[in-house]
XYZ file of C-alpha atoms in Angstrom:
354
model
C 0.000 0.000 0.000
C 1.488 3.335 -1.205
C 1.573 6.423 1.806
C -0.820 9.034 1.956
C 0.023 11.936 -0.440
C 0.866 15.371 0.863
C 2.367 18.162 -0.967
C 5.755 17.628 -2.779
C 8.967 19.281 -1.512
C 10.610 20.630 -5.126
C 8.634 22.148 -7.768
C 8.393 20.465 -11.080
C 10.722 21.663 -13.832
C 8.831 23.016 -17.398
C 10.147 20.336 -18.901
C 9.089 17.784 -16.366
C 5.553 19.652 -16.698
C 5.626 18.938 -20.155
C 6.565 15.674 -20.128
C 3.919 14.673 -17.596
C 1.337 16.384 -19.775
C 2.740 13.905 -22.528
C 2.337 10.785 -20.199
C -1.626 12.124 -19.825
C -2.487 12.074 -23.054
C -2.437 8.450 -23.211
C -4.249 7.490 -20.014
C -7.391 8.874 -20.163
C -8.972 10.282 -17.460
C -10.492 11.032 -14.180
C -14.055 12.600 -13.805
C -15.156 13.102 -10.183
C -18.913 14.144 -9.916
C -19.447 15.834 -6.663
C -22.766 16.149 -5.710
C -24.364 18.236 -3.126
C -26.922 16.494 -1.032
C -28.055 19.426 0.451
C -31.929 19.613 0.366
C -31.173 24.104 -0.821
C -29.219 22.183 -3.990
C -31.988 20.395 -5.556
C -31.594 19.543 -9.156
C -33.850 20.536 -11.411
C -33.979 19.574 -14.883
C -31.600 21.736 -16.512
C -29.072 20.637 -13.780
C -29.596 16.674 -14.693
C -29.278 17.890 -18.374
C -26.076 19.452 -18.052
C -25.019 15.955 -15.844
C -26.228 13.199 -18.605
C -24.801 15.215 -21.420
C -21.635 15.107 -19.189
C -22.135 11.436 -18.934
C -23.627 10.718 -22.280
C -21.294 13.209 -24.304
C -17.814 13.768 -22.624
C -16.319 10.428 -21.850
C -13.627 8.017 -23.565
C -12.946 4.948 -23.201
C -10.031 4.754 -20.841
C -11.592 7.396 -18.041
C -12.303 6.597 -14.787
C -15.291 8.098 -13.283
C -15.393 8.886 -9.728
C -18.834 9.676 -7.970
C -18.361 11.162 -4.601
C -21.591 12.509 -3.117
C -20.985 15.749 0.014
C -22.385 17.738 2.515
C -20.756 17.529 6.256
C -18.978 14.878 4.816
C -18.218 13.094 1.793
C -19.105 9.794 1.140
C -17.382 6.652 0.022
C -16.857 7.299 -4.407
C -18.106 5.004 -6.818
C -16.003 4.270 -9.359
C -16.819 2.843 -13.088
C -13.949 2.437 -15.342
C -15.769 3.487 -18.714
C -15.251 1.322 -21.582
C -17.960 2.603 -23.966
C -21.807 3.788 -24.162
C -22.822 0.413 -22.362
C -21.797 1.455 -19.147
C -23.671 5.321 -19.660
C -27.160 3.669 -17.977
C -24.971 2.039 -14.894
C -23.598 5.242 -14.062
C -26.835 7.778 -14.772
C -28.326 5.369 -12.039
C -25.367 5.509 -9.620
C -26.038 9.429 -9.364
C -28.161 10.582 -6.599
C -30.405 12.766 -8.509
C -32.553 13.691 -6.030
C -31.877 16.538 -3.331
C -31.562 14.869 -0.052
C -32.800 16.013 3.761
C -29.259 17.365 5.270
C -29.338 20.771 6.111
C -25.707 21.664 5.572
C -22.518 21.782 3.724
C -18.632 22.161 4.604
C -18.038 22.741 1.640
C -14.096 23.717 2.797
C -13.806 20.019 3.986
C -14.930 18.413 0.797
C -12.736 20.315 -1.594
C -9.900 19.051 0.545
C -11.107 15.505 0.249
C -11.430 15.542 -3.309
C -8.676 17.393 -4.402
C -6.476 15.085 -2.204
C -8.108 12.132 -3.073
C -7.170 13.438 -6.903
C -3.844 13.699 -6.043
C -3.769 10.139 -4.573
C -4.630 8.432 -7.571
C -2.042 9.927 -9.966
C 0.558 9.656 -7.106
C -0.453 6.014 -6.973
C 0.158 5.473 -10.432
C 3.050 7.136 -10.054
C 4.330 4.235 -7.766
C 3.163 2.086 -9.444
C 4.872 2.859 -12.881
C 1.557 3.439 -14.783
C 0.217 6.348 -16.707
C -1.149 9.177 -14.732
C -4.280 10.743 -15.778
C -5.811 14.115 -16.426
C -8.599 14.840 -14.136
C -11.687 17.175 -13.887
C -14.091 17.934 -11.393
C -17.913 18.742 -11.889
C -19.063 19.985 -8.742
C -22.730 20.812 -8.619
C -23.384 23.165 -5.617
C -24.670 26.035 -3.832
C -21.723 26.864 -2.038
C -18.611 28.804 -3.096
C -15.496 27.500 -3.873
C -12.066 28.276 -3.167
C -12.918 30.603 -0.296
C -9.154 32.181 1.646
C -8.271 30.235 4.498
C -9.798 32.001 7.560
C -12.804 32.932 5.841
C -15.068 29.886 6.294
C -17.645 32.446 8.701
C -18.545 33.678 4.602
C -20.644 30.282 3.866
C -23.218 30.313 6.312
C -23.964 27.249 6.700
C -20.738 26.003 8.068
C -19.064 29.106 9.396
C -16.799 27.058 11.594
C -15.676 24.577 9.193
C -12.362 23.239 10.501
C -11.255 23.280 6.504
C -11.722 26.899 6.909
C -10.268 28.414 9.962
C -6.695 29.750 10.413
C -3.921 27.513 11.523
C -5.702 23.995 11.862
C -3.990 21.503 10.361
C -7.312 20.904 7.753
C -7.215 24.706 6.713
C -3.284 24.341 6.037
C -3.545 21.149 4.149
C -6.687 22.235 1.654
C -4.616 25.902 1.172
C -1.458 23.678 0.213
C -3.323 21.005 -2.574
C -5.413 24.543 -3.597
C -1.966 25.825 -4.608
C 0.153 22.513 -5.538
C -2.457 21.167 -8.435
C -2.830 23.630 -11.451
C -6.552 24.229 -11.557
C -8.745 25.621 -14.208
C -11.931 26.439 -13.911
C -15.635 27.205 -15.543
C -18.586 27.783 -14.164
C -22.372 28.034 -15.394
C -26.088 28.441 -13.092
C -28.595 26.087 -14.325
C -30.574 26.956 -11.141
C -30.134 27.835 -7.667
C -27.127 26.092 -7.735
C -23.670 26.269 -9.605
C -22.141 23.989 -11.884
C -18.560 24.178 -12.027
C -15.935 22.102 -13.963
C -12.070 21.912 -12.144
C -10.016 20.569 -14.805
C -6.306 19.577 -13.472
C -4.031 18.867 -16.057
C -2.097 15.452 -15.336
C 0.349 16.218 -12.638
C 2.174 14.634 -9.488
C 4.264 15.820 -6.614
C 8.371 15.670 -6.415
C 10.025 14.689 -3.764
C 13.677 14.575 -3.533
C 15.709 13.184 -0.417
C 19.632 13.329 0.095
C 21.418 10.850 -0.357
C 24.445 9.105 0.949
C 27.621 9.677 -0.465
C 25.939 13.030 -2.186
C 23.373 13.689 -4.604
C 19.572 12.650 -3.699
C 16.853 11.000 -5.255
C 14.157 12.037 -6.927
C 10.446 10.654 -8.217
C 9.438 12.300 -11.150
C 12.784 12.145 -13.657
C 13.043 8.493 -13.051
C 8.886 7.859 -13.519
C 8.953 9.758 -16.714
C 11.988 7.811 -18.422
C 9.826 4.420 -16.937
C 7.458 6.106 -19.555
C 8.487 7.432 -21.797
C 11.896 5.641 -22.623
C 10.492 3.763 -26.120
C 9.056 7.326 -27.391
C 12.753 8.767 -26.457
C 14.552 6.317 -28.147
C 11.940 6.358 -31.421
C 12.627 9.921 -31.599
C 16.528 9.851 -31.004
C 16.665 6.920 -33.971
C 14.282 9.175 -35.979
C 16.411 12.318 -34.973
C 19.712 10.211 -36.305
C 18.352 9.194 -39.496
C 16.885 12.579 -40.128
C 20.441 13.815 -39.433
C 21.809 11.288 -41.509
C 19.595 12.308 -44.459
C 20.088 15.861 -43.757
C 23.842 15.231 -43.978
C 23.261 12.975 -46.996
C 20.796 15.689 -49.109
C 23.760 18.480 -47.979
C 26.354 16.155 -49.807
C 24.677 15.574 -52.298
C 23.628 19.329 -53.068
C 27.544 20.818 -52.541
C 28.146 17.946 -55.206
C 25.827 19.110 -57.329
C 27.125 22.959 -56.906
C 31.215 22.040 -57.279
C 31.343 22.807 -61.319
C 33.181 20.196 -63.315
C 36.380 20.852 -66.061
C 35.381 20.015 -69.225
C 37.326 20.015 -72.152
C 36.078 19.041 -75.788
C 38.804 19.477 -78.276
C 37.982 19.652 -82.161
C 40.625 19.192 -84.302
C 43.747 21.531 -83.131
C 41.593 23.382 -81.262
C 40.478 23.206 -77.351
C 37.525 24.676 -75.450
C 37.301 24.740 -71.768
C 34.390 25.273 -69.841
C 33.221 24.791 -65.514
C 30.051 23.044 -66.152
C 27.928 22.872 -62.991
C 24.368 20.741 -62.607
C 21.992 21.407 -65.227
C 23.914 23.184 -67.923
C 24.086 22.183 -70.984
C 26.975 22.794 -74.077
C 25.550 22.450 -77.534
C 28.305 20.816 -79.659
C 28.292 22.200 -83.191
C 25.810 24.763 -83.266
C 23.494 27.003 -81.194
C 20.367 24.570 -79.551
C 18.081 26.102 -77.773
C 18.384 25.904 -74.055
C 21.727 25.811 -74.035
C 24.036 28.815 -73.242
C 27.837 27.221 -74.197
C 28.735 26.017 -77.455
C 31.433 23.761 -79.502
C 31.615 24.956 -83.052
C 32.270 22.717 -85.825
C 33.406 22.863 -89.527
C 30.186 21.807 -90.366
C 28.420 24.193 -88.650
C 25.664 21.613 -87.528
C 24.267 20.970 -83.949
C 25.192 17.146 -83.616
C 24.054 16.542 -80.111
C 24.368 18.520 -76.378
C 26.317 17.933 -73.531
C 24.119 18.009 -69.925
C 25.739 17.920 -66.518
C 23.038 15.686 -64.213
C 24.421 14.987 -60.796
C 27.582 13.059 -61.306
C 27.087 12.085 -65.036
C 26.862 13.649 -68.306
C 24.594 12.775 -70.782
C 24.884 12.980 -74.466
C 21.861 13.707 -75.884
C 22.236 13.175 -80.096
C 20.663 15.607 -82.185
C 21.617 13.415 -85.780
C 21.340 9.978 -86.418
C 25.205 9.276 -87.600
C 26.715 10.191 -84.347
C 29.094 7.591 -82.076
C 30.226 7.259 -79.061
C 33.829 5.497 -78.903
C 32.208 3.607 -81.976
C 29.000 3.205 -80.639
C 26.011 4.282 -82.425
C 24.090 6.926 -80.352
C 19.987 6.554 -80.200
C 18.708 9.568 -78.272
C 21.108 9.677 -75.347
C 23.346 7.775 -73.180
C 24.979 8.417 -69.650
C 28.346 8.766 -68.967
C 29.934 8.904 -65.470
C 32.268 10.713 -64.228
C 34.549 8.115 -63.470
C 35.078 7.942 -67.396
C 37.374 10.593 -67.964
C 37.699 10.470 -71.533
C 35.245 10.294 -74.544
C 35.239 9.716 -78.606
C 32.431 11.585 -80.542
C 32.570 10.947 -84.191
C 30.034 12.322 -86.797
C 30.836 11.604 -90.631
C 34.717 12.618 -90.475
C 34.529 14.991 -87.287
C 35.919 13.731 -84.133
C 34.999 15.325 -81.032
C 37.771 14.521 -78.124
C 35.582 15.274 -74.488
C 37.864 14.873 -71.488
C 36.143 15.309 -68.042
């Protein structure tokens, strides 16, 4: 059996806030329904409206719902772990409905119950290396929440609730989980009563302790990596390969950029030229789309030269053209590795060296 929670010593980090948040979205969550039995509450029929469409409307699969009747005290919860619509009628009929005879509410008292018994659970899970849970509370009630400590005399029907008076231990202990869980909160008046909604985003308490030899132990770093070590490690091999494609799309691209030496010699005479991806010569004549040229004797455009990546490719403009003897149809690749190439066409020979 895990201790009572109180109150962690350290606050959490941002990034142990974060990652927390990250463990919650994967384990559903808590709904506590607190109900006022208080015969002033009542619920009318806009008030059981706004509580099935919670019911009927609001719930995954994978939340817990908690149903934890009040007034002087709070009563045991019931507890349904929802799996789908089939268990909607079980829990509509677990909710007391109906207003009931007791006259008043400490109000004070039961906000400390339930927002410790809130903390329990995740702290719990915690423990027990499972997934903590979001949580929200619907309370339905005529009484005010979140009144200062010291100020209980302001709800008059428990004006001497010990939840609310200054320095008992109850008053310190509801003022400490009223500032250690991160509450949000929304309220509507369906009748003589309030309905309010408490969400607290998934969250547990740190506690570190000194250790021996120096240092000291904590809860939450070592919880999170317990859940969160597989999605770590996905992203660190997807990080790496990233990287390594990065790095692999980078050397490919300064390839592309470093121009190439290219010399075609015709007869007695040379022509240099720094040929980078995507640029073309035209070898005997202008072609369109290219911007360098080879003249020839002939004066006609046998074929162009195109830089792609690491190769050129020879793209023949007339049918007699070779390469090194070959006949050319439409184009062929050469590498770069192949540093030197024949073009002949009738008796003009085209020396490329690369």
């Amino acid at each position: 059996m895990n201790s009572p929670v109180v109150p962690g010593n350290r606050p959490l980090t941002p990034q142990q806030k974060d990652g927390l948040a990250w463990v919650g979205r994967w384990g559903g969550r808590d709904v506590v329904l607190a109900i006022d039995l208080t015969e002033s509450v009542g619920l009318n029929d806009p008030g059981r409206l706004h509580l099935r469409q919670i019911i009927e409307k609001t719930l995954t699969k994978g939340d817990t719902v908690h149903i934890l009747p009040f007034a002087m005290t709070v009563r045991s919860p019931v507890v349904f772990e929802y799996q789908g619509s089939g268990d909607i009628p079980k829990i509509l009929e677990a909710m007391p409905m109906n207003a009931g005879t007791e006259q008043g509410t400490d109000i004070m008292c039961a906000e400390h119950f339930i927002y410790r018994y809130l903390a329990q659970l995740n702290q719990d899970r915690l423990y027990n290396q499972q997934p903590i849970k979001n949580q929200s509370v619907i309370w339905l009630t005529d009484a005010p929440l979140n009144l200062p400590q010291g100020q209980a005399h302001q709800w008059k029907e428990v004006p001497k609730s010990r939840c609310g008076l200054v320095n008992t231990p109850e008053a310190s202990q509801r003022s400490q989980w009223l500032a250690a869980l991160p509450m949000q909160q929304r309220s509507i008046q369906p009748g003589q009563f309030q309905l309010t909604v408490v969400d607290v985003p998934a969250t547990v308490q740190e506690f570190c302790t000194p250790k021996p030899g120096g240092g000291e132990v904590c809860l939450v770093n070592a919880y999170l990596w317990g859940q969160l070590w597989w999605q770590i490690l996905l992203a660190g091999v997807l990080g790496i390969l990233g990287l390594g494609g990065g790095l692999g799309f980078a050397v490919h691209w300064l390839r592309q950029q470093i121009p190439w030496s290219v010399t075609v010699q015709v007869g007695d005479q040379e022509y240099h030229f720094s040929l980078k991806h995507g640029q073309k010569i035209g070898v005997g004549g202008n072609v369109t789309g290219t911007f360098l040229m080879v003249p020839l004797p002939s004066m006609v455009a046998i074929a162009t030269l195109e830089r792609r990546n690491q190769n050129l490719i020879i793209h023949a403009l007339e049918g007699d053209l070779t390469c090194d003897g070959q006949p050319i149809f439409g184009s062929i690749t050469i590498p770069k590795q192949r540093s030197f190439v024949l073009l002949a066409y009738k008796d003009e020979i085209i020396r490329i060296i690369l």
